[in-house]
JSON list of C-alpha atoms and ligand atoms in Angstrom, two decimals:
[
{"chain": "A", "resi": 1, "resn": "MET", "atom": "CA", "xyz": [126.01, 106.05, 10.90]},
{"chain": "A", "resi": 2, "resn": "THR", "atom": "CA", "xyz": [123.27, 107.20, 8.55]},
{"chain": "A", "resi": 3, "resn": "ASN", "atom": "CA", "xyz": [123.80, 107.30, 4.85]},
{"chain": "A", "resi": 4, "resn": "GLN", "atom": "CA", "xyz": [122.99, 109.22, 1.76]},
{"chain": "A", "resi": 5, "resn": "GLU", "atom": "CA", "xyz": [119.99, 108.62, -0.44]},
{"chain": "A", "resi": 6, "resn": "THR", "atom": "CA", "xyz": [119.58, 105.14, -2.00]},
{"chain": "A", "resi": 7, "resn": "ILE", "atom": "CA", "xyz": [116.99, 103.45, -4.16]},
{"chain": "A", "resi": 8, "resn": "PHE", "atom": "CA", "xyz": [115.60, 101.87, -0.99]},
{"chain": "A", "resi": 9, "resn": "SER", "atom": "CA", "xyz": [114.85, 105.33, 0.47]},
{"chain": "A", "resi": 10, "resn": "LYS", "atom": "CA", "xyz": [112.73, 105.97, -2.62]},
{"chain": "A", "resi": 11, "resn": "ILE", "atom": "CA", "xyz": [110.90, 102.66, -2.10]},
{"chain": "A", "resi": 12, "resn": "ILE", "atom": "CA", "xyz": [110.19, 103.59, 1.54]},
{"chain": "A", "resi": 13, "resn": "ARG", "atom": "CA", "xyz": [108.74, 106.93, 0.37]},
{"chain": "A", "resi": 14, "resn": "ARG", "atom": "CA", "xyz": [106.77, 105.18, -2.44]},
{"chain": "A", "resi": 15, "resn": "GLU", "atom": "CA", "xyz": [108.60, 107.27, -5.06]},
{"chain": "A", "resi": 16, "resn": "ILE", "atom": "CA", "xyz": [109.41, 104.15, -7.07]},
{"chain": "A", "resi": 17, "resn": "PRO", "atom": "CA", "xyz": [107.30, 101.01, -7.22]},
{"chain": "A", "resi": 18, "resn": "ALA", "atom": "CA", "xyz": [108.09, 97.85, -5.28]},
{"chain": "A", "resi": 19, "resn": "ASP", "atom": "CA", "xyz": [106.17, 94.70, -4.42]},
{"chain": "A", "resi": 20, "resn": "ILE", "atom": "CA", "xyz": [105.82, 95.44, -0.71]},
{"chain": "A", "resi": 21, "resn": "VAL", "atom": "CA", "xyz": [104.81, 92.41, 1.36]},
{"chain": "A", "resi": 22, "resn": "TYR", "atom": "CA", "xyz": [105.09, 93.79, 4.93]},
{"chain": "A", "resi": 23, "resn": "GLU", "atom": "CA", "xyz": [105.43, 97.13, 6.67]},
{"chain": "A", "resi": 24, "resn": "ASP", "atom": "CA", "xyz": [105.47, 98.44, 10.22]},
{"chain": "A", "resi": 25, "resn": "ASP", "atom": "CA", "xyz": [106.82, 101.54, 11.96]},
{"chain": "A", "resi": 26, "resn": "LEU", "atom": "CA", "xyz": [110.43, 100.34, 11.81]},
{"chain": "A", "resi": 27, "resn": "ALA", "atom": "CA", "xyz": [110.73, 97.97, 8.86]},
{"chain": "A", "resi": 28, "resn": "LEU", "atom": "CA", "xyz": [109.68, 97.36, 5.29]},
{"chain": "A", "resi": 29, "resn": "ALA", "atom": "CA", "xyz": [109.80, 94.12, 3.28]},
{"chain": "A", "resi": 30, "resn": "PHE", "atom": "CA", "xyz": [109.53, 93.87, -0.49]},
{"chain": "A", "resi": 31, "resn": "ARG", "atom": "CA", "xyz": [110.33, 91.38, -3.24]},
{"chain": "A", "resi": 32, "resn": "ASP", "atom": "CA", "xyz": [113.80, 91.56, -4.77]},
{"chain": "A", "resi": 33, "resn": "VAL", "atom": "CA", "xyz": [113.62, 92.79, -8.35]},
{"chain": "A", "resi": 34, "resn": "HIS", "atom": "CA", "xyz": [116.24, 90.19, -9.45]},
{"chain": "A", "resi": 35, "resn": "PRO", "atom": "CA", "xyz": [115.19, 87.11, -7.47]},
{"chain": "A", "resi": 36, "resn": "GLN", "atom": "CA", "xyz": [117.88, 84.49, -6.79]},
{"chain": "A", "resi": 37, "resn": "ALA", "atom": "CA", "xyz": [115.34, 81.93, -5.56]},
{"chain": "A", "resi": 38, "resn": "PRO", "atom": "CA", "xyz": [111.61, 81.31, -6.11]},
{"chain": "A", "resi": 39, "resn": "ILE", "atom": "CA", "xyz": [111.00, 83.54, -3.09]},
{"chain": "A", "resi": 40, "resn": "HIS", "atom": "CA", "xyz": [113.46, 86.40, -2.54]},
{"chain": "A", "resi": 41, "resn": "ILE", "atom": "CA", "xyz": [112.39, 89.17, -0.20]},
{"chain": "A", "resi": 42, "resn": "LEU", "atom": "CA", "xyz": [114.40, 92.03, 1.29]},
{"chain": "A", "resi": 43, "resn": "VAL", "atom": "CA", "xyz": [113.77, 93.31, 4.82]},
{"chain": "A", "resi": 44, "resn": "ILE", "atom": "CA", "xyz": [115.09, 96.79, 5.50]},
{"chain": "A", "resi": 45, "resn": "PRO", "atom": "CA", "xyz": [115.00, 99.26, 8.38]},
{"chain": "A", "resi": 46, "resn": "LYS", "atom": "CA", "xyz": [113.16, 102.48, 7.52]},
{"chain": "A", "resi": 47, "resn": "GLN", "atom": "CA", "xyz": [116.02, 104.27, 9.26]},
{"chain": "A", "resi": 48, "resn": "PRO", "atom": "CA", "xyz": [118.81, 104.27, 6.66]},
{"chain": "A", "resi": 49, "resn": "ILE", "atom": "CA", "xyz": [121.73, 102.43, 8.26]},
{"chain": "A", "resi": 50, "resn": "THR", "atom": "CA", "xyz": [124.38, 102.07, 5.53]},
{"chain": "A", "resi": 51, "resn": "LYS", "atom": "CA", "xyz": [125.52, 98.57, 6.43]},
{"chain": "A", "resi": 52, "resn": "LEU", "atom": "CA", "xyz": [125.64, 96.11, 9.31]},
{"chain": "A", "resi": 53, "resn": "ALA", "atom": "CA", "xyz": [129.14, 97.29, 10.27]},
{"chain": "A", "resi": 54, "resn": "ASP", "atom": "CA", "xyz": [127.72, 100.78, 10.85]},
{"chain": "A", "resi": 55, "resn": "ALA", "atom": "CA", "xyz": [125.06, 99.65, 13.34]},
{"chain": "A", "resi": 56, "resn": "THR", "atom": "CA", "xyz": [125.59, 101.02, 16.84]},
{"chain": "A", "resi": 57, "resn": "PRO", "atom": "CA", "xyz": [124.48, 99.96, 20.33]},
{"chain": "A", "resi": 58, "resn": "GLU", "atom": "CA", "xyz": [121.55, 102.38, 19.89]},
{"chain": "A", "resi": 59, "resn": "ASP", "atom": "CA", "xyz": [120.35, 100.09, 17.08]},
{"chain": "A", "resi": 60, "resn": "HIS", "atom": "CA", "xyz": [120.16, 97.06, 19.41]},
{"chain": "A", "resi": 61, "resn": "ALA", "atom": "CA", "xyz": [116.37, 96.82, 19.50]},
{"chain": "A", "resi": 62, "resn": "LEU", "atom": "CA", "xyz": [116.04, 97.63, 15.80]},
{"chain": "A", "resi": 63, "resn": "MET", "atom": "CA", "xyz": [118.41, 94.80, 14.89]},
{"chain": "A", "resi": 64, "resn": "GLY", "atom": "CA", "xyz": [116.33, 92.34, 16.89]},
{"chain": "A", "resi": 65, "resn": "HIS", "atom": "CA", "xyz": [113.19, 93.70, 15.29]},
{"chain": "A", "resi": 66, "resn": "LEU", "atom": "CA", "xyz": [114.62, 93.13, 11.80]},
{"chain": "A", "resi": 67, "resn": "LEU", "atom": "CA", "xyz": [115.37, 89.47, 12.57]},
{"chain": "A", "resi": 68, "resn": "LEU", "atom": "CA", "xyz": [111.91, 88.91, 14.01]},
{"chain": "A", "resi": 69, "resn": "THR", "atom": "CA", "xyz": [110.50, 90.63, 10.93]},
{"chain": "A", "resi": 70, "resn": "VAL", "atom": "CA", "xyz": [112.41, 88.14, 8.77]},
{"chain": "A", "resi": 71, "resn": "LYS", "atom": "CA", "xyz": [110.77, 85.30, 10.71]},
{"chain": "A", "resi": 72, "resn": "ARG", "atom": "CA", "xyz": [107.34, 86.87, 10.34]},
{"chain": "A", "resi": 73, "resn": "VAL", "atom": "CA", "xyz": [107.69, 87.59, 6.62]},
{"chain": "A", "resi": 74, "resn": "ALA", "atom": "CA", "xyz": [109.08, 84.10, 5.92]},
{"chain": "A", "resi": 75, "resn": "GLU", "atom": "CA", "xyz": [106.10, 82.53, 7.69]},
{"chain": "A", "resi": 76, "resn": "GLN", "atom": "CA", "xyz": [103.75, 84.81, 5.76]},
{"chain": "A", "resi": 77, "resn": "ALA", "atom": "CA", "xyz": [105.47, 83.70, 2.52]},
{"chain": "A", "resi": 78, "resn": "GLY", "atom": "CA", "xyz": [104.83, 80.05, 3.40]},
{"chain": "A", "resi": 79, "resn": "LEU", "atom": "CA", "xyz": [108.48, 79.07, 3.82]},
{"chain": "A", "resi": 80, "resn": "SER", "atom": "CA", "xyz": [107.69, 76.32, 6.33]},
{"chain": "A", "resi": 81, "resn": "ASN", "atom": "CA", "xyz": [110.42, 74.06, 4.89]},
{"chain": "A", "resi": 82, "resn": "GLY", "atom": "CA", "xyz": [113.18, 76.54, 5.70]},
{"chain": "A", "resi": 83, "resn": "TYR", "atom": "CA", "xyz": [114.93, 79.47, 4.12]},
{"chain": "A", "resi": 84, "resn": "ARG", "atom": "CA", "xyz": [118.23, 81.32, 4.11]},
{"chain": "A", "resi": 85, "resn": "VAL", "atom": "CA", "xyz": [118.88, 84.79, 5.58]},
{"chain": "A", "resi": 86, "resn": "VAL", "atom": "CA", "xyz": [121.79, 86.76, 4.09]},
{"chain": "A", "resi": 87, "resn": "ILE", "atom": "CA", "xyz": [123.33, 90.12, 4.95]},
{"chain": "A", "resi": 88, "resn": "ASN", "atom": "CA", "xyz": [125.96, 91.28, 2.47]},
{"chain": "A", "resi": 89, "resn": "ASN", "atom": "CA", "xyz": [128.21, 93.75, 4.27]},
{"chain": "A", "resi": 90, "resn": "GLY", "atom": "CA", "xyz": [130.45, 96.14, 2.38]},
{"chain": "A", "resi": 91, "resn": "SER", "atom": "CA", "xyz": [132.47, 95.65, -0.77]},
{"chain": "A", "resi": 92, "resn": "ASP", "atom": "CA", "xyz": [133.97, 92.21, -0.10]},
{"chain": "A", "resi": 93, "resn": "GLY", "atom": "CA", "xyz": [130.59, 91.08, 1.21]},
{"chain": "A", "resi": 94, "resn": "GLY", "atom": "CA", "xyz": [129.05, 91.85, -2.18]},
{"chain": "A", "resi": 95, "resn": "GLN", "atom": "CA", "xyz": [126.82, 94.67, -0.94]},
{"chain": "A", "resi": 96, "resn": "THR", "atom": "CA", "xyz": [125.52, 96.79, -3.82]},
{"chain": "A", "resi": 97, "resn": "VAL", "atom": "CA", "xyz": [122.90, 98.98, -2.13]},
{"chain": "A", "resi": 98, "resn": "ASP", "atom": "CA", "xyz": [124.15, 101.13, 0.76]},
{"chain": "A", "resi": 99, "resn": "HIS", "atom": "CA", "xyz": [121.09, 100.67, 2.96]},
{"chain": "A", "resi": 100, "resn": "LEU", "atom": "CA", "xyz": [121.17, 97.69, 5.35]},
{"chain": "A", "resi": 101, "resn": "HIS", "atom": "CA", "xyz": [119.00, 94.83, 4.07]},
{"chain": "A", "resi": 102, "resn": "LEU", "atom": "CA", "xyz": [118.38, 91.22, 5.03]},
{"chain": "A", "resi": 103, "resn": "HIS", "atom": "CA", "xyz": [117.77, 88.83, 2.13]},
{"chain": "A", "resi": 104, "resn": "ILE", "atom": "CA", "xyz": [115.21, 86.06, 2.65]},
{"chain": "A", "resi": 105, "resn": "LEU", "atom": "CA", "xyz": [115.81, 83.31, 0.09]},
{"chain": "A", "resi": 106, "resn": "GLY", "atom": "CA", "xyz": [113.52, 80.32, -0.11]},
{"chain": "A", "resi": 107, "resn": "GLY", "atom": "CA", "xyz": [111.43, 77.99, -2.20]},
{"chain": "A", "resi": 108, "resn": "ARG", "atom": "CA", "xyz": [114.36, 75.79, -3.20]},
{"chain": "A", "resi": 109, "resn": "HIS", "atom": "CA", "xyz": [117.16, 73.90, -1.46]},
{"chain": "A", "resi": 110, "resn": "MET", "atom": "CA", "xyz": [120.13, 76.20, -0.77]},
{"chain": "A", "resi": 111, "resn": "LYS", "atom": "CA", "xyz": [123.69, 75.09, -1.43]},
{"chain": "A", "resi": 112, "resn": "TRP", "atom": "CA", "xyz": [126.65, 75.58, 0.89]},
{"chain": "A", "resi": 113, "resn": "PRO", "atom": "CA", "xyz": [129.17, 77.19, 0.79]},
{"chain": "A", "resi": 114, "resn": "PRO", "atom": "CA", "xyz": [127.80, 80.27, -0.97]},
{"chain": "A", "resi": 115, "resn": "GLY", "atom": "CA", "xyz": [129.89, 81.78, -3.77]},
{"chain": "B", "resi": 201, "resn": "AMP", "atom": "P1", "xyz": [123.08, 93.43, -2.07]},
{"chain": "B", "resi": 201, "resn": "AMP", "atom": "O1", "xyz": [123.85, 92.91, -3.24]},
{"chain": "B", "resi": 201, "resn": "AMP", "atom": "O2", "xyz": [123.14, 92.56, -0.86]},
{"chain": "B", "resi": 201, "resn": "AMP", "atom": "O3", "xyz": [123.39, 94.88, -1.77]},
{"chain": "B", "resi": 201, "resn": "AMP", "atom": "O4", "xyz": [121.55, 93.34, -2.50]},
{"chain": "B", "resi": 201, "resn": "AMP", "atom": "C1", "xyz": [120.87, 94.38, -3.12]},
{"chain": "B", "resi": 201, "resn": "AMP", "atom": "C2", "xyz": [119.63, 93.75, -3.69]},
{"chain": "B", "resi": 201, "resn": "AMP", "atom": "O5", "xyz": [118.71, 94.77, -4.01]},
{"chain": "B", "resi": 201, "resn": "AMP", "atom": "C3", "xyz": [119.88, 92.95, -4.97]},
{"chain": "B", "resi": 201, "resn": "AMP", "atom": "O6", "xyz": [119.47, 91.60, -4.77]},
{"chain": "B", "resi": 201, "resn": "AMP", "atom": "C4", "xyz": [119.01, 93.67, -6.00]},
{"chain": "B", "resi": 201, "resn": "AMP", "atom": "O7", "xyz": [118.42, 92.78, -6.91]},
{"chain": "B", "resi": 201, "resn": "AMP", "atom": "C5", "xyz": [118.00, 94.37, -5.14]},
{"chain": "B", "resi": 201, "resn": "AMP", "atom": "N1", "xyz": [117.39, 95.55, -5.71]},
{"chain": "B", "resi": 201, "resn": "AMP", "atom": "C6", "xyz": [118.02, 96.60, -6.28]},
{"chain": "B", "resi": 201, "resn": "AMP", "atom": "N2", "xyz": [117.14, 97.54, -6.67]},
{"chain": "B", "resi": 201, "resn": "AMP", "atom": "C7", "xyz": [115.92, 97.05, -6.34]},
{"chain": "B", "resi": 201, "resn": "AMP", "atom": "C8", "xyz": [114.59, 97.55, -6.48]},
{"chain": "B", "resi": 201, "resn": "AMP", "atom": "N3", "xyz": [114.34, 98.73, -7.06]},
{"chain": "B", "resi": 201, "resn": "AMP", "atom": "N4", "xyz": [113.57, 96.79, -6.03]},
{"chain": "B", "resi": 201, "resn": "AMP", "atom": "C9", "xyz": [113.81, 95.60, -5.44]},
{"chain": "B", "resi": 201, "resn": "AMP", "atom": "N5", "xyz": [115.04, 95.07, -5.27]},
{"chain": "B", "resi": 201, "resn": "AMP", "atom": "C10", "xyz": [116.08, 95.79, -5.71]}
]
């Protein structure tokens, strides 16, 4: 399912500024504006999927690409000691922007369980 316009669509189109750290045909990665760790980067598909629960079998390759993009961006950011990957899905998941995004959090030791 595709969605309506979000702030991330505007970042993809360069209509609002963002600290973009990686881009290819399918994905974009940029620094989170309210970082929750020393390094906090968001990886998003350029195709606006609203949330993980709305992904379809047609998105199979894209989903794999997003995870491999996380790996690539984390390496590029120097997170050799590890990092956390988070997808907030829907209201109870704490999702606030209705455009699928993968959080990369690193640069400090992460606690478990998350809040
Ligand atoms: P979530 O709560 O999982 O939906 O995460 C949305 C994330 O987007 C939050 O961590 C926000 O800080 C981040 N965010 C919102 N607007 C922007 C923006 N314009 N540039 C970068 N990050 C943003």
